Every structure is written in C-alpha cells, then in structure tokens.
C-alpha cells in the first residue's frame, strides 16, 4: 500500500489515470495518521477500544452523509492508527443485500452536488483534524498522512471480500503491517 511520501521528495500520483472519482460506485479507502502514530485507541482481545480522539474521529466519519447526502457508509473500522472504510457514492450502484438484488441503481436528483472521493476524504481529514487539534490544543498541527489508499470496488465479489477484510481487521491486528510492533519484528 502506498500511503504518501514523508521524505519530502516529489510525490507520485497513485490514482487511476483518467478515472472519474466522482463516478457513482463503491470505494475502499485506508487513511493513516501522520507517521502512523497510535491515536484512536487500542485493540484488546480482537476488539477495537476507542480513545477520546477515536470517538471524536468516529463522530466526524459518521457525520459525513449529513454534509454529503450522496455518500452512503458501508462497513468501516477505525484502528489504532488508521481507518478502513467502504464508501458508496450514491446516484449509482448501491448494494442492497436484504432484497437479494445485488447492485442496483439508486434514485438521484440531477441537481445534486457531485463531490468525488478526493473531496470527501479531504473534508473528513480537515473536519476531524480540526476537532482533534481543538481537543488537544494543538491548532494547525498536521494529523493525517498526506495521501490515502483507495481501491475502486468492481463487483459483488470484490465488495464482499473487502467487507470481510474490514470486519476481520481487529482480530488480525497482531499481524497487521500497520501495527508498529509487527514492523519492529520484521526489521
């Protein structure tokens, strides 16, 4: 996973060339704290326990659809130093498992704003960093890594595989490469 360049050298664009990230559909994102510092809590016996900063971040994440009504939250998890989530940009393909319909078009308004994935991630990072920095009295301090990982979800198999990965993430934390203890063991 490429999550940005902290060395100060020229950053390379990791987005799909020519792809419209405002396009309706499902997107898997991973957003890391700056320098992967633990901020959101701890994984205890395979369950994520949020810190106060974790709860602040959770509230901002869950509030995104109030600011962007075309954004639908799917499965997500806040880990000690990163967030994994599936976002659905509606007016597109929405998975409705209860009806067994798979992916189906959602009704939309032609006048609805069309904020794409980069704008939504930027807003989340900005809103959450402001709240966290106000809480810590560190106004203006960078909180998030500059970039983020994204994956365009292509079909139901891909969607279900990623959902399972997110659900299993806390139980797998003891072997997760985002866990500094794992990185230390491997170096």
mmCIF file of C-alpha atoms in Angstrom:
data_model
loop_
_atom_site.group_PDB
_atom_site.id
_atom_site.type_symbol
_atom_site.label_atom_id
_atom_site.label_comp_id
_atom_site.label_asym_id
_atom_site.label_seq_id
_atom_site.Cartn_x
_atom_site.Cartn_y
_atom_site.Cartn_z
ATOM 1 C CA UNK A 1 0.000 0.000 0.000
ATOM 2 C CA UNK A 2 1.432 3.395 -0.955
ATOM 3 C CA UNK A 3 0.299 5.914 1.622
ATOM 4 C CA UNK A 4 2.261 9.001 0.752
ATOM 5 C CA UNK A 5 5.815 10.212 0.810
ATOM 6 C CA UNK A 6 7.074 11.584 4.097
ATOM 7 C CA UNK A 7 10.633 12.144 2.859
ATOM 8 C CA UNK A 8 9.853 15.439 1.130
ATOM 9 C CA UNK A 9 10.707 14.209 -2.352
ATOM 10 C CA UNK A 10 8.280 14.546 -5.229
ATOM 11 C CA UNK A 11 5.021 12.672 -4.619
ATOM 12 C CA UNK A 12 3.717 10.373 -7.303
ATOM 13 C CA UNK A 13 0.042 10.243 -8.201
ATOM 14 C CA UNK A 14 -1.408 6.888 -7.189
ATOM 15 C CA UNK A 15 -4.900 7.406 -8.629
ATOM 16 C CA UNK A 16 -6.130 5.608 -11.743
ATOM 17 C CA UNK A 17 -5.245 7.774 -14.714
ATOM 18 C CA UNK A 18 -8.354 9.131 -16.393
ATOM 19 C CA UNK A 19 -10.754 7.644 -13.831
ATOM 20 C CA UNK A 20 -13.564 9.897 -12.583
ATOM 21 C CA UNK A 21 -13.556 9.555 -8.773
ATOM 22 C CA UNK A 22 -16.863 11.399 -8.681
ATOM 23 C CA UNK A 23 -18.376 8.493 -10.544
ATOM 24 C CA UNK A 24 -21.079 6.578 -8.694
ATOM 25 C CA UNK A 25 -19.945 3.319 -7.148
ATOM 26 C CA UNK A 26 -18.132 1.764 -4.245
ATOM 27 C CA UNK A 27 -14.692 2.776 -2.987
ATOM 28 C CA UNK A 28 -12.451 1.179 -0.365
ATOM 29 C CA UNK A 29 -10.201 3.666 1.427
ATOM 30 C CA UNK A 30 -7.460 3.442 4.028
ATOM 31 C CA UNK A 31 -6.452 6.684 5.726
ATOM 32 C CA UNK A 32 -3.454 6.706 8.110
ATOM 33 C CA UNK A 33 -2.417 9.072 10.866
ATOM 34 C CA UNK A 34 0.719 11.090 10.257
ATOM 35 C CA UNK A 35 3.742 8.850 10.907
ATOM 36 C CA UNK A 36 1.223 6.100 11.790
ATOM 37 C CA UNK A 37 1.040 7.288 15.380
ATOM 38 C CA UNK A 38 -1.471 5.495 17.608
ATOM 39 C CA UNK A 39 -4.285 7.966 18.279
ATOM 40 C CA UNK A 40 -7.627 6.164 18.126
ATOM 41 C CA UNK A 41 -7.341 3.595 20.906
ATOM 42 C CA UNK A 42 -6.157 0.015 21.261
ATOM 43 C CA UNK A 43 -7.103 -3.409 20.038
ATOM 44 C CA UNK A 44 -7.816 -5.576 23.078
ATOM 45 C CA UNK A 45 -8.661 -9.252 22.548
ATOM 46 C CA UNK A 46 -9.535 -8.600 18.907
ATOM 47 C CA UNK A 47 -11.854 -5.655 19.672
ATOM 48 C CA UNK A 48 -11.089 -2.010 18.988
ATOM 49 C CA UNK A 49 -11.487 0.193 22.090
ATOM 50 C CA UNK A 50 -11.685 3.872 21.155
ATOM 51 C CA UNK A 51 -9.846 6.658 22.919
ATOM 52 C CA UNK A 52 -11.448 10.099 23.181
ATOM 53 C CA UNK A 53 -9.732 11.032 19.910
ATOM 54 C CA UNK A 54 -11.109 7.819 18.402
ATOM 55 C CA UNK A 55 -14.626 8.819 19.459
ATOM 56 C CA UNK A 56 -14.162 12.320 18.001
ATOM 57 C CA UNK A 57 -12.971 10.796 14.725
ATOM 58 C CA UNK A 58 -15.843 8.309 14.699
ATOM 59 C CA UNK A 59 -18.361 11.156 15.072
ATOM 60 C CA UNK A 60 -16.843 13.063 12.151
ATOM 61 C CA UNK A 61 -16.784 9.941 9.959
ATOM 62 C CA UNK A 62 -20.384 9.052 10.755
ATOM 63 C CA UNK A 63 -21.417 12.680 10.129
ATOM 64 C CA UNK A 64 -20.134 12.823 6.556
ATOM 65 C CA UNK A 65 -23.506 11.887 4.988
ATOM 66 C CA UNK A 66 -25.055 14.975 6.608
ATOM 67 C CA UNK A 67 -22.632 17.113 4.594
ATOM 68 C CA UNK A 68 -22.620 14.888 1.506
ATOM 69 C CA UNK A 69 -26.072 13.293 1.130
ATOM 70 C CA UNK A 70 -24.944 11.221 -1.861
ATOM 71 C CA UNK A 71 -22.403 9.400 0.348
ATOM 72 C CA UNK A 72 -23.559 6.142 1.878
ATOM 73 C CA UNK A 73 -21.463 4.491 4.572
ATOM 74 C CA UNK A 74 -20.866 0.789 4.284
ATOM 75 C CA UNK A 75 -18.592 -1.249 6.547
ATOM 76 C CA UNK A 76 -15.757 0.627 8.253
ATOM 77 C CA UNK A 77 -13.363 0.275 11.176
ATOM 78 C CA UNK A 78 -11.161 2.738 12.982
ATOM 79 C CA UNK A 79 -7.924 1.032 14.027
ATOM 80 C CA UNK A 80 -5.232 2.464 16.384
ATOM 81 C CA UNK A 81 -3.529 4.428 13.590
ATOM 82 C CA UNK A 82 -5.724 4.164 10.502
ATOM 83 C CA UNK A 83 -9.244 3.923 9.135
ATOM 84 C CA UNK A 84 -10.520 1.305 6.682
ATOM 85 C CA UNK A 85 -13.860 2.043 5.052
ATOM 86 C CA UNK A 86 -16.142 1.382 2.138
ATOM 87 C CA UNK A 87 -17.947 4.437 0.826
ATOM 88 C CA UNK A 88 -20.702 4.258 -1.750
ATOM 89 C CA UNK A 89 -21.222 7.303 -3.916
ATOM 90 C CA UNK A 90 -24.957 7.017 -4.492
ATOM 91 C CA UNK A 91 -26.863 8.095 -7.537
ATOM 92 C CA UNK A 92 -25.203 4.934 -8.735
ATOM 93 C CA UNK A 93 -24.717 1.418 -7.579
ATOM 94 C CA UNK A 94 -25.971 0.658 -4.101
ATOM 95 C CA UNK A 95 -25.718 -2.821 -2.614
ATOM 96 C CA UNK A 96 -28.974 -3.953 -1.037
ATOM 97 C CA UNK A 97 -28.316 -7.417 0.415
ATOM 98 C CA UNK A 98 -31.685 -7.813 2.182
ATOM 99 C CA UNK A 99 -33.594 -7.855 -1.085
ATOM 100 C CA UNK A 100 -31.098 -10.069 -2.830
ATOM 101 C CA UNK A 101 -30.959 -7.551 -5.670
ATOM 102 C CA UNK A 102 -27.178 -7.169 -5.661
ATOM 103 C CA UNK A 103 -26.087 -3.872 -7.132
ATOM 104 C CA UNK A 104 -28.908 -1.650 -8.324
ATOM 105 C CA UNK A 105 -29.317 1.973 -9.361
ATOM 106 C CA UNK A 106 -30.319 4.406 -6.656
ATOM 107 C CA UNK A 107 -32.631 7.333 -7.383
ATOM 108 C CA UNK A 108 -30.888 10.665 -7.798
ATOM 109 C CA UNK A 109 -31.547 14.288 -8.439
ATOM 110 C CA UNK A 110 -29.881 15.864 -11.479
ATOM 111 C CA UNK A 111 -29.186 18.955 -9.381
ATOM 112 C CA UNK A 112 -27.449 17.079 -6.544
ATOM 113 C CA UNK A 113 -23.838 18.143 -5.989
ATOM 114 C CA UNK A 114 -21.348 15.604 -7.207
ATOM 115 C CA UNK A 115 -18.466 15.618 -4.782
ATOM 116 C CA UNK A 116 -15.988 12.911 -5.620
ATOM 117 C CA UNK A 117 -13.939 10.667 -3.398
ATOM 118 C CA UNK A 118 -10.943 13.044 -3.105
ATOM 119 C CA UNK A 119 -13.192 15.875 -1.860
ATOM 120 C CA UNK A 120 -14.915 13.609 0.664
ATOM 121 C CA UNK A 121 -11.610 12.282 2.042
ATOM 122 C CA UNK A 122 -10.194 15.832 2.159
ATOM 123 C CA UNK A 123 -13.254 17.041 4.071
ATOM 124 C CA UNK A 124 -13.064 14.149 6.530
ATOM 125 C CA UNK A 125 -9.383 14.792 7.197
ATOM 126 C CA UNK A 126 -9.954 18.536 7.608
ATOM 127 C CA UNK A 127 -13.040 18.266 9.856
ATOM 128 C CA UNK A 128 -11.537 15.562 12.056
ATOM 129 C CA UNK A 129 -8.099 17.230 12.348
ATOM 130 C CA UNK A 130 -9.754 20.488 13.441
ATOM 131 C CA UNK A 131 -11.777 18.733 16.147
ATOM 132 C CA UNK A 132 -8.824 16.648 17.327
ATOM 133 C CA UNK A 133 -6.465 19.633 17.379
ATOM 134 C CA UNK A 134 -9.032 21.714 19.290
ATOM 135 C CA UNK A 135 -9.379 18.863 21.799
ATOM 136 C CA UNK A 136 -5.577 18.616 22.221
ATOM 137 C CA UNK A 137 -4.977 22.377 21.980
ATOM 138 C CA UNK A 138 -2.653 21.855 19.004
ATOM 139 C CA UNK A 139 -4.422 24.040 16.425
ATOM 140 C CA UNK A 140 -2.935 23.774 12.944
ATOM 141 C CA UNK A 141 -0.793 20.709 13.601
ATOM 142 C CA UNK A 142 -0.905 18.091 10.797
ATOM 143 C CA UNK A 143 -2.761 14.997 11.966
ATOM 144 C CA UNK A 144 -3.222 12.802 8.884
ATOM 145 C CA UNK A 145 -0.767 11.413 6.394
ATOM 146 C CA UNK A 146 -0.910 13.479 3.194
ATOM 147 C CA UNK A 147 -2.220 10.753 0.917
ATOM 148 C CA UNK A 148 -4.552 7.786 1.287
ATOM 149 C CA UNK A 149 -5.024 4.374 -0.293
ATOM 150 C CA UNK A 150 -8.079 3.815 -2.450
ATOM 151 C CA UNK A 151 -9.467 0.926 -4.434
ATOM 152 C CA UNK A 152 -12.406 1.118 -6.828
ATOM 153 C CA UNK A 153 -14.794 -1.732 -5.974
ATOM 154 C CA UNK A 154 -15.591 -3.544 -9.202
ATOM 155 C CA UNK A 155 -18.232 -6.146 -8.329
ATOM 156 C CA UNK A 156 -20.036 -8.012 -5.525
ATOM 157 C CA UNK A 157 -17.172 -10.493 -5.048
ATOM 158 C CA UNK A 158 -14.731 -7.601 -4.558
ATOM 159 C CA UNK A 159 -17.195 -5.811 -2.247
ATOM 160 C CA UNK A 160 -17.749 -8.861 -0.041
ATOM 161 C CA UNK A 161 -14.016 -9.685 0.125
ATOM 162 C CA UNK A 162 -13.221 -6.131 1.288
ATOM 163 C CA UNK A 163 -16.110 -6.112 3.762
ATOM 164 C CA UNK A 164 -14.729 -9.288 5.335
ATOM 165 C CA UNK A 165 -11.221 -7.807 5.453
ATOM 166 C CA UNK A 166 -12.543 -4.757 7.328
ATOM 167 C CA UNK A 167 -14.625 -6.834 9.756
ATOM 168 C CA UNK A 168 -11.654 -9.139 10.457
ATOM 169 C CA UNK A 169 -9.131 -6.298 10.855
ATOM 170 C CA UNK A 170 -9.179 -6.012 14.687
ATOM 171 C CA UNK A 171 -8.722 -9.772 15.094
ATOM 172 C CA UNK A 172 -5.794 -9.652 12.643
ATOM 173 C CA UNK A 173 -4.103 -6.638 14.290
ATOM 174 C CA UNK A 174 -1.377 -8.770 15.905
ATOM 175 C CA UNK A 175 -0.060 -9.497 12.369
ATOM 176 C CA UNK A 176 -1.101 -6.260 10.583
ATOM 177 C CA UNK A 177 1.779 -4.404 8.857
ATOM 178 C CA UNK A 178 0.208 -1.129 10.100
ATOM 179 C CA UNK A 179 0.899 -2.307 13.653
ATOM 180 C CA UNK A 180 4.266 -0.812 14.708
ATOM 181 C CA UNK A 181 5.017 -3.919 16.799
ATOM 182 C CA UNK A 182 4.788 -6.031 13.630
ATOM 183 C CA UNK A 183 7.028 -3.622 11.688
ATOM 184 C CA UNK A 184 9.574 -3.700 14.533
ATOM 185 C CA UNK A 185 9.631 -7.520 14.488
ATOM 186 C CA UNK A 186 10.192 -7.524 10.723
ATOM 187 C CA UNK A 187 13.102 -5.037 10.739
#
